[in-house]
Every structure is written in structure tokens, then in C-alpha cells.
CSV table of N, CA and C in Angstrom, one decimal:
chain,number,residue,atom,x,y,z
Q,959,MET,N,0.7,-1.2,0.0
Q,959,MET,CA,0.2,-0.1,0.0
Q,959,MET,C,0.8,1.1,0.0
Q,960,SER,N,2.2,1.1,-0.1
Q,960,SER,CA,2.8,2.5,-0.2
Q,960,SER,C,2.4,3.2,-1.3
Q,961,GLY,N,2.7,4.4,-1.3
Q,961,GLY,CA,2.4,5.3,-2.3
Q,961,GLY,C,0.8,5.7,-2.2
Q,962,ASP,N,-0.2,5.2,-1.4
Q,962,ASP,CA,-1.4,5.5,-1.3
Q,962,ASP,C,-1.5,6.7,-0.4
Q,963,GLN,N,-2.2,7.5,-0.9
Q,963,GLN,CA,-2.5,8.8,0.0
Q,963,GLN,C,-4.2,8.9,0.2
Q,964,HIS,N,-4.3,9.5,1.6
Q,964,HIS,CA,-5.8,9.3,2.0
Q,964,HIS,C,-6.0,10.8,2.4
Q,965,TYR,N,-7.0,11.3,1.8
Q,965,TYR,CA,-7.6,12.6,2.1
Q,965,TYR,C,-8.9,12.7,2.5
Q,966,TYR,N,-9.1,13.5,3.4
Q,966,TYR,CA,-10.4,13.6,4.1
Q,966,TYR,C,-10.7,15.0,4.2
Q,967,PHE,N,-12.1,15.4,3.6
Q,967,PHE,CA,-12.7,16.7,3.3
Q,967,PHE,C,-14.0,17.0,4.3
Q,968,GLY,N,-13.8,18.3,4.8
Q,968,GLY,CA,-14.9,18.4,5.4
Q,968,GLY,C,-16.4,18.4,4.9
Q,969,SER,N,-16.6,18.2,3.7
Q,969,SER,CA,-18.0,17.7,3.1
Q,969,SER,C,-18.4,16.5,3.2
Q,970,GLY,N,-17.5,15.7,3.9
Q,970,GLY,CA,-17.7,14.1,4.2
Q,970,GLY,C,-17.1,13.5,2.9
Q,971,ASP,N,-16.3,13.9,2.0
Q,971,ASP,CA,-15.7,13.2,1.1
Q,971,ASP,C,-14.2,12.6,1.7
Q,972,HIS,N,-14.2,11.3,1.0
Q,972,HIS,CA,-13.1,10.6,1.4
Q,972,HIS,C,-12.4,10.1,0.1
Q,973,VAL,N,-11.1,10.4,-0.1
Q,973,VAL,CA,-10.6,10.1,-1.3
Q,973,VAL,C,-9.3,9.3,-1.0
Q,974,THR,N,-9.0,8.2,-1.6
Q,974,THR,CA,-7.6,7.4,-1.8
Q,974,THR,C,-7.3,7.6,-2.9
Q,975,MET,N,-6.0,8.1,-2.8
Q,975,MET,CA,-5.2,8.0,-4.4
Q,975,MET,C,-4.3,6.6,-4.4
Q,976,HIS,N,-4.4,5.9,-5.5
Q,976,HIS,CA,-3.6,4.7,-5.4
Q,976,HIS,C,-2.4,5.2,-6.5
Q,977,GLY,N,-1.2,5.7,-6.2
Q,977,GLY,CA,-0.2,6.0,-7.1
Q,977,GLY,C,-0.6,7.1,-8.0
Q,978,GLY,N,0.0,7.1,-9.2
Q,978,GLY,CA,0.0,8.1,-10.2
Q,978,GLY,C,0.3,9.7,-9.6
Q,979,SER,N,0.4,10.4,-10.9
Q,979,SER,CA,0.5,11.7,-10.7
Q,979,SER,C,-0.2,12.7,-11.4
Q,980,GLY,N,-0.4,14.1,-10.9
Q,980,GLY,CA,-1.1,14.9,-12.0
Q,980,GLY,C,-2.6,14.7,-11.5
Q,981,ASN,N,-3.1,14.1,-10.5
Q,981,ASN,CA,-4.4,13.7,-10.2
Q,981,ASN,C,-5.0,15.1,-9.7
Q,982,ILE,N,-6.1,15.4,-10.4
Q,982,ILE,CA,-7.1,16.7,-10.0
Q,982,ILE,C,-8.3,16.5,-10.1
Q,983,GLY,N,-8.9,16.9,-9.0
Q,983,GLY,CA,-10.1,17.0,-9.1
Q,983,GLY,C,-11.1,15.5,-8.7
Q,984,ILE,N,-12.3,15.8,-8.5
Q,984,ILE,CA,-13.2,14.7,-8.1
Q,984,ILE,C,-14.7,14.6,-8.8
Q,985,ASP,N,-14.7,13.5,-9.3
Q,985,ASP,CA,-16.0,13.4,-10.1
Q,985,ASP,C,-17.0,13.2,-9.2
Q,986,LYS,N,-17.9,14.3,-9.1
Q,986,LYS,CA,-19.2,14.0,-8.2
Q,986,LYS,C,-20.2,14.0,-8.9
Q,987,ARG,N,-20.4,13.4,-10.2
Q,987,ARG,CA,-21.6,13.2,-10.9
Q,987,ARG,C,-22.5,12.4,-10.1
Q,988,VAL,N,-23.8,12.8,-10.1
Q,988,VAL,CA,-24.6,12.1,-8.9
Q,988,VAL,C,-25.6,11.3,-10.1
Q,989,THR,N,-25.8,10.1,-10.0
Q,989,THR,CA,-26.8,9.3,-10.5
Q,989,THR,C,-28.3,9.8,-10.2
Q,990,PRO,N,-28.9,10.2,-11.4
Q,990,PRO,CA,-30.3,10.5,-10.8
Q,990,PRO,C,-31.1,9.5,-10.1
Q,991,VAL,N,-31.7,9.9,-9.3
Q,991,VAL,CA,-32.8,9.2,-8.4
Q,991,VAL,C,-33.8,8.9,-9.6
Q,992,GLN,N,-34.2,7.4,-9.3
Q,992,GLN,CA,-35.1,6.8,-10.2
Q,992,GLN,C,-36.8,7.5,-9.4
Q,993,GLU,N,-37.6,7.8,-10.5
Q,993,GLU,CA,-38.9,8.1,-10.2
Q,993,GLU,C,-39.6,7.0,-9.4
Q,994,GLN,N,-40.2,7.2,-8.3
Q,994,GLN,CA,-40.9,6.5,-7.7
Q,994,GLN,C,-42.2,5.9,-8.3
Q,995,PRO,N,-42.5,4.7,-8.3
Q,995,PRO,CA,-43.9,4.2,-9.0
Q,995,PRO,C,-44.9,5.0,-8.2
Q,996,GLU,N,-46.0,5.0,-9.1
Q,996,GLU,CA,-47.3,5.8,-8.6
Q,996,GLU,C,-47.8,5.3,-7.2
Q,997,ALA,N,-47.7,3.9,-7.1
Q,997,ALA,CA,-48.0,3.3,-5.8
Q,997,ALA,C,-47.4,4.0,-4.6
Q,998,VAL,N,-46.0,4.2,-4.8
Q,998,VAL,CA,-45.3,4.8,-3.8
Q,998,VAL,C,-45.8,6.2,-3.7
Q,999,GLN,N,-45.8,6.9,-4.7
Q,999,GLN,CA,-46.1,8.4,-4.5
Q,999,GLN,C,-47.2,8.6,-3.7
Q,1000,GLU,N,-48.3,7.7,-4.1
Q,1000,GLU,CA,-49.7,8.0,-3.4
Q,1000,GLU,C,-49.5,7.6,-1.9
Q,1001,ALA,N,-48.7,6.6,-1.4
Q,1001,ALA,CA,-48.6,6.3,-0.1
Q,1001,ALA,C,-47.9,7.2,0.5
Q,1002,LEU,N,-46.9,7.9,-0.1
Q,1002,LEU,CA,-45.9,9.0,0.5
Q,1002,LEU,C,-47.0,10.3,0.4
Q,1003,ARG,N,-47.8,10.6,-0.2
Q,1003,ARG,CA,-48.7,11.6,0.1
Q,1003,ARG,C,-49.7,11.2,1.3
Q,1004,GLU,N,-50.1,10.2,1.2
Q,1004,GLU,CA,-50.9,9.8,2.5
Q,1004,GLU,C,-50.4,9.9,3.6
Q,1005,LEU,N,-49.1,9.4,3.8
Q,1005,LEU,CA,-48.3,9.4,5.1
Q,1005,LEU,C,-48.0,10.9,5.3
Q,1006,LEU,N,-47.6,11.5,4.2
Q,1006,LEU,CA,-47.4,13.2,4.7
Q,1006,LEU,C,-48.5,13.8,5.1
Q,1007,THR,N,-49.6,13.6,4.8
Q,1007,THR,CA,-50.9,14.1,5.3
Q,1007,THR,C,-51.1,13.7,6.9
Q,1008,LEU,N,-50.8,12.6,7.2
Q,1008,LEU,CA,-50.9,11.9,8.4
Q,1008,LEU,C,-50.1,12.7,9.3
Q,1009,VAL,N,-48.7,12.9,9.1
Q,1009,VAL,CA,-47.7,13.5,9.6
Q,1009,VAL,C,-47.9,14.7,9.9
Q,1010,GLN,N,-48.5,15.6,8.9
Q,1010,GLN,CA,-48.9,17.0,9.3
Q,1010,GLN,C,-49.9,17.1,10.2
Q,1011,GLU,N,-50.8,16.2,10.5
Q,1011,GLU,CA,-51.9,16.1,11.2
Q,1011,GLU,C,-50.9,15.5,12.7
Q,1012,LEU,N,-50.1,14.9,12.8
Q,1012,LEU,CA,-49.6,14.4,14.0
Q,1012,LEU,C,-48.7,15.5,14.6
Q,1013,ARG,N,-48.4,16.3,13.8
Q,1013,ARG,CA,-47.2,17.3,14.1
Q,1013,ARG,C,-48.0,18.2,15.1
Q,1014,ALA,N,-49.1,18.5,15.0
Q,1014,ALA,CA,-49.9,19.4,15.9
Q,1014,ALA,C,-50.1,18.7,17.5
Q,1015,GLN,N,-49.9,17.3,17.3
Q,1015,GLN,CA,-50.1,16.6,18.6
Q,1015,GLN,C,-49.0,16.2,19.5
Q,1016,VAL,N,-47.7,16.6,19.0
Q,1016,VAL,CA,-46.6,16.2,19.9
Q,1016,VAL,C,-45.6,17.2,20.3
Q,1017,PRO,N,-44.8,17.1,21.2
Q,1017,PRO,CA,-44.2,18.1,21.9
Q,1017,PRO,C,-43.2,18.8,20.7
Q,1018,PRO,N,-42.8,20.1,21.0
Q,1018,PRO,CA,-42.2,20.7,20.0
Q,1018,PRO,C,-40.7,20.1,19.4
Q,1019,VAL,N,-39.8,19.6,20.5
Q,1019,VAL,CA,-38.9,18.9,20.0
Q,1019,VAL,C,-39.1,17.6,18.9
Q,1020,SER,N,-40.3,17.0,19.1
Q,1020,SER,CA,-40.7,15.8,18.0
Q,1020,SER,C,-41.1,16.4,16.8
Q,1021,ALA,N,-42.0,17.6,17.2
Q,1021,ALA,CA,-42.4,18.5,15.8
Q,1021,ALA,C,-41.3,18.9,14.8
Q,1022,GLY,N,-40.4,19.3,15.6
Q,1022,GLY,CA,-39.1,19.7,14.8
Q,1022,GLY,C,-38.1,18.5,14.1
Q,1023,ALA,N,-38.3,17.3,14.8
Q,1023,ALA,CA,-37.8,16.1,14.2
Q,1023,ALA,C,-38.6,15.8,12.8
Q,1024,LEU,N,-40.1,15.9,13.2
Q,1024,LEU,CA,-40.8,15.8,11.9
Q,1024,LEU,C,-40.5,16.5,10.7
Q,1025,ASP,N,-40.2,18.0,11.1
Q,1025,ASP,CA,-40.1,19.0,10.3
Q,1025,ASP,C,-38.9,18.4,9.2
Q,1026,ASP,N,-37.7,18.0,10.0
Q,1026,ASP,CA,-36.5,17.6,9.5
Q,1026,ASP,C,-36.7,16.5,8.3
Q,1027,SER,N,-37.9,15.6,8.8
Q,1027,SER,CA,-38.1,14.4,7.8
Q,1027,SER,C,-38.9,14.6,6.8
Q,1028,LEU,N,-39.5,15.8,6.9
Q,1028,LEU,CA,-40.6,16.1,5.8
Q,1028,LEU,C,-40.3,16.3,4.2
Q,1029,PRO,N,-39.0,16.9,4.2
Q,1029,PRO,CA,-38.6,17.1,2.8
Q,1029,PRO,C,-38.3,15.6,1.8
Q,1030,ALA,N,-38.0,14.8,3.0
Q,1030,ALA,CA,-37.6,13.3,2.1
Q,1030,ALA,C,-38.9,12.6,1.9
Q,1031,LEU,N,-39.8,13.0,2.5
Q,1031,LEU,CA,-41.2,12.3,2.4
Q,1031,LEU,C,-42.0,12.6,1.4
Q,1032,ARG,N,-41.7,13.8,0.7
Q,1032,ARG,CA,-42.5,14.5,-0.3
Q,1032,ARG,C,-42.4,13.5,-1.6
Q,1033,ALA,N,-43.6,13.2,-2.0
Q,1033,ALA,CA,-43.5,12.3,-3.3
Q,1033,ALA,C,-42.8,12.6,-4.4
Q,1034,GLU,N,-42.7,14.0,-4.6
Q,1034,GLU,CA,-41.9,14.5,-5.8
Q,1034,GLU,C,-40.6,14.8,-5.4
Q,1035,ALA,N,-40.1,14.4,-4.0
Q,1035,ALA,CA,-38.8,14.7,-4.0
Q,1035,ALA,C,-37.6,14.0,-4.6
Q,1036,ASP,N,-36.6,14.3,-4.9
Q,1036,ASP,CA,-35.6,13.7,-5.6
Q,1036,ASP,C,-34.5,13.3,-4.7
Q,1037,VAL,N,-34.9,12.3,-3.7
Q,1037,VAL,CA,-33.8,12.2,-2.6
Q,1037,VAL,C,-33.7,10.7,-2.7
Q,1038,PRO,N,-32.1,10.2,-2.5
Q,1038,PRO,CA,-31.6,8.7,-2.3
Q,1038,PRO,C,-32.6,8.1,-1.6
Q,1039,PRO,N,-32.5,6.8,-2.1
Q,1039,PRO,CA,-33.6,5.8,-1.2
Q,1039,PRO,C,-33.1,5.7,0.3
Q,1040,GLN,N,-31.7,5.9,0.5
Q,1040,GLN,CA,-31.5,5.8,2.0
Q,1040,GLN,C,-32.1,6.9,2.8
Q,1041,GLU,N,-32.0,8.0,2.3
Q,1041,GLU,CA,-32.3,9.4,2.8
Q,1041,GLU,C,-34.1,9.3,3.3
Q,1042,ARG,N,-34.8,8.6,2.3
Q,1042,ARG,CA,-36.3,8.5,2.5
Q,1042,ARG,C,-36.4,7.3,3.5
Q,1043,HIS,N,-35.6,6.3,3.5
Q,1043,HIS,CA,-35.7,5.3,4.5
Q,1043,HIS,C,-35.3,5.7,5.9
Q,1044,ARG,N,-34.5,6.6,6.0
Q,1044,ARG,CA,-34.0,7.2,7.2
Q,1044,ARG,C,-35.2,8.1,7.9
Q,1045,ALA,N,-35.8,8.9,7.0
Q,1045,ALA,CA,-36.7,9.7,7.3
Q,1045,ALA,C,-38.1,8.9,7.8
Q,1046,LEU,N,-38.1,8.0,7.1
Q,1046,LEU,CA,-39.6,7.1,7.3
Q,1046,LEU,C,-39.4,6.4,8.7
Q,1047,LEU,N,-38.1,5.9,8.9
Q,1047,LEU,CA,-38.0,5.3,10.5
Q,1047,LEU,C,-38.1,6.3,11.3
Q,1048,ALA,N,-37.5,7.5,11.2
Q,1048,ALA,CA,-37.4,8.8,12.2
Q,1048,ALA,C,-39.0,9.0,12.4
Q,1049,VAL,N,-39.8,9.1,11.6
Q,1049,VAL,CA,-41.4,9.3,11.7
Q,1049,VAL,C,-42.1,8.0,12.4
Q,1050,ALA,N,-41.7,6.9,12.0
Q,1050,ALA,CA,-42.3,5.7,12.6
Q,1050,ALA,C,-41.7,5.9,14.1
Q,1051,GLY,N,-40.5,6.2,14.6
Q,1051,GLY,CA,-40.1,6.1,15.9
Q,1051,GLY,C,-41.0,7.3,16.9
Q,1052,ILE,N,-40.9,8.4,16.3
Q,1052,ILE,CA,-41.9,9.4,16.8
Q,1052,ILE,C,-43.5,9.0,17.2
Q,1053,ALA,N,-43.8,8.4,16.1
Q,1053,ALA,CA,-45.2,7.8,16.1
Q,1053,ALA,C,-45.3,6.8,17.3
Q,1054,ALA,N,-44.3,6.0,17.1
Q,1054,ALA,CA,-44.6,5.0,18.3
Q,1054,ALA,C,-44.6,5.3,19.7
Q,1055,THR,N,-44.1,6.6,19.9
Q,1055,THR,CA,-44.1,7.1,21.2
Q,1055,THR,C,-45.3,7.8,21.7
Q,1056,ILE,N,-46.2,7.9,20.9
Q,1056,ILE,CA,-47.6,8.5,21.4
Q,1056,ILE,C,-48.6,7.6,21.3
Q,1057,GLY,N,-48.4,6.5,21.3
Q,1057,GLY,CA,-49.5,5.5,21.3
Q,1057,GLY,C,-50.6,5.2,20.3
Q,1058,ALA,N,-51.8,5.1,20.8
Q,1058,ALA,CA,-52.7,4.7,19.6
Q,1058,ALA,C,-52.9,5.8,18.7
Q,1059,LEU,N,-52.5,7.0,18.8
Q,1059,LEU,CA,-52.6,8.3,17.7
Q,1059,LEU,C,-51.6,7.8,16.7
Q,1060,GLY,N,-50.5,7.2,17.0
Q,1060,GLY,CA,-49.3,7.0,15.9
Q,1060,GLY,C,-49.5,5.5,15.3
Q,1061,VAL,N,-50.5,4.9,15.8
Q,1061,VAL,CA,-50.5,3.6,14.9
Q,1061,VAL,C,-51.0,3.9,13.3
Q,1062,PRO,N,-51.8,4.8,13.0
Q,1062,PRO,CA,-52.2,4.9,11.4
Q,1062,PRO,C,-51.0,5.4,10.8
Q,1063,ILE,N,-50.1,6.1,11.5
Q,1063,ILE,CA,-48.6,6.5,10.8
Q,1063,ILE,C,-47.7,5.5,10.4
Q,1064,ILE,N,-47.4,4.6,11.5
Q,1064,ILE,CA,-46.7,3.3,11.7
Q,1064,ILE,C,-47.2,2.5,10.5
Q,1065,GLU,N,-48.5,2.3,10.5
Q,1065,GLU,CA,-49.1,1.4,9.4
Q,1065,GLU,C,-48.7,2.1,7.8
Q,1066,ALA,N,-48.7,3.4,7.8
Q,1066,ALA,CA,-48.6,4.1,6.7
Q,1066,ALA,C,-47.2,3.9,6.2
Q,1067,VAL,N,-46.1,4.2,7.2
Q,1067,VAL,CA,-44.6,4.1,7.0
Q,1067,VAL,C,-44.7,2.7,6.6
Q,1068,ASN,N,-45.0,1.4,7.0
Q,1068,ASN,CA,-44.8,0.2,6.8
Q,1068,ASN,C,-45.2,0.1,5.3
Q,1069,LYS,N,-46.2,0.4,5.0
Q,1069,LYS,CA,-47.0,0.4,3.5
Q,1069,LYS,C,-45.8,1.0,2.5
Q,1070,VAL,N,-45.3,2.4,2.8
Q,1070,VAL,CA,-44.3,2.8,2.1
Q,1070,VAL,C,-43.1,1.8,1.9
Q,1071,LEU,N,-42.6,1.5,3.1
Q,1071,LEU,CA,-41.4,0.6,3.2
Q,1071,LEU,C,-41.8,-0.7,2.2
Q,1072,GLU,N,-42.8,-1.2,2.4
Q,1072,GLU,CA,-43.0,-2.3,1.7
Q,1072,GLU,C,-43.1,-2.1,0.0
Q,1073,LEU,N,-43.7,-1.0,-0.3
Q,1073,LEU,CA,-43.9,-0.7,-1.8
Q,1073,LEU,C,-42.5,-0.2,-2.3
Q,1074,MET,N,-41.6,0.1,-1.5
Q,1074,MET,CA,-40.1,0.6,-2.0
Q,1074,MET,C,-39.3,-0.5,-1.9
Q,1075,GLY,N,-39.9,-1.9,-1.4
Q,1075,GLY,CA,-39.1,-3.4,-1.2
Q,1075,GLY,C,-38.1,-3.1,-0.2
Q,1076,ALA,N,-38.2,-2.2,0.8
Q,1076,ALA,CA,-37.4,-2.2,2.1
Q,1076,ALA,C,-38.0,-2.9,3.1
Q,1077,LYS,N,-38.8,-3.8,2.9
Q,1077,LYS,CA,-39.2,-4.0,4.1
Q,1077,LYS,C,-39.6,-6.0,3.8
């Protein structure tokens, strides 16, 4: 491994150079996120409506966490699947803390996860 150089950037990038010289730049082309099937989009819209209703019934800290998750839950959002998955789990966790009122949200999250093939 001699000659390997490791670089860490504040942006979260980690680059390992394996020899060579005159290496410049980082190729950061992003593969476009595939559009979700209509069933997933509809399930996300239903979930978003439930989450917006839930928001008024939880403490401010939980409402803030829901707000952080909302952009990734929008049907038209162009987000990586892992980001959407993370947002879904965050919403389900908050819904689980409020008992019976959270059950429809947990069910809606599970529906979206199933449709996305993540469950």
C-alpha cells in the first residue's frame, strides 16, 4: 500500500489515491434518483398528510424532528432511497411514542417501506 494517499474533506468526502501523478479534481456526478412508482408516490402523499396532522399533537422537539423528515417524504422529492428510508424510520419512531394516535402513521410507514421493497 505504499504510495497510497488518503484525504478527508469537511464535506464528508473521503478520497484514496493509488499512485499516479497529476491527479486533480473529484468526479461528483450524481446518478439521478429514479422516479418512484405511482403506488409509492400515493402512499407517500397519504403519509405526509398523516404526519402533518400528527405534528400538532407532539411536543415541539418531536415536531422539529418531523419537520426535518418532511422534505424526504414528499412524493416529488428527488432524494436517495437511503435518505427516504431514514426519514421513514424517524417518523415511525416518533409515532411509536404517542401510542394509539401513532398507529395509522406506523401502518402508513410500513406500507411505503413495503412498496419501496425495503421491508
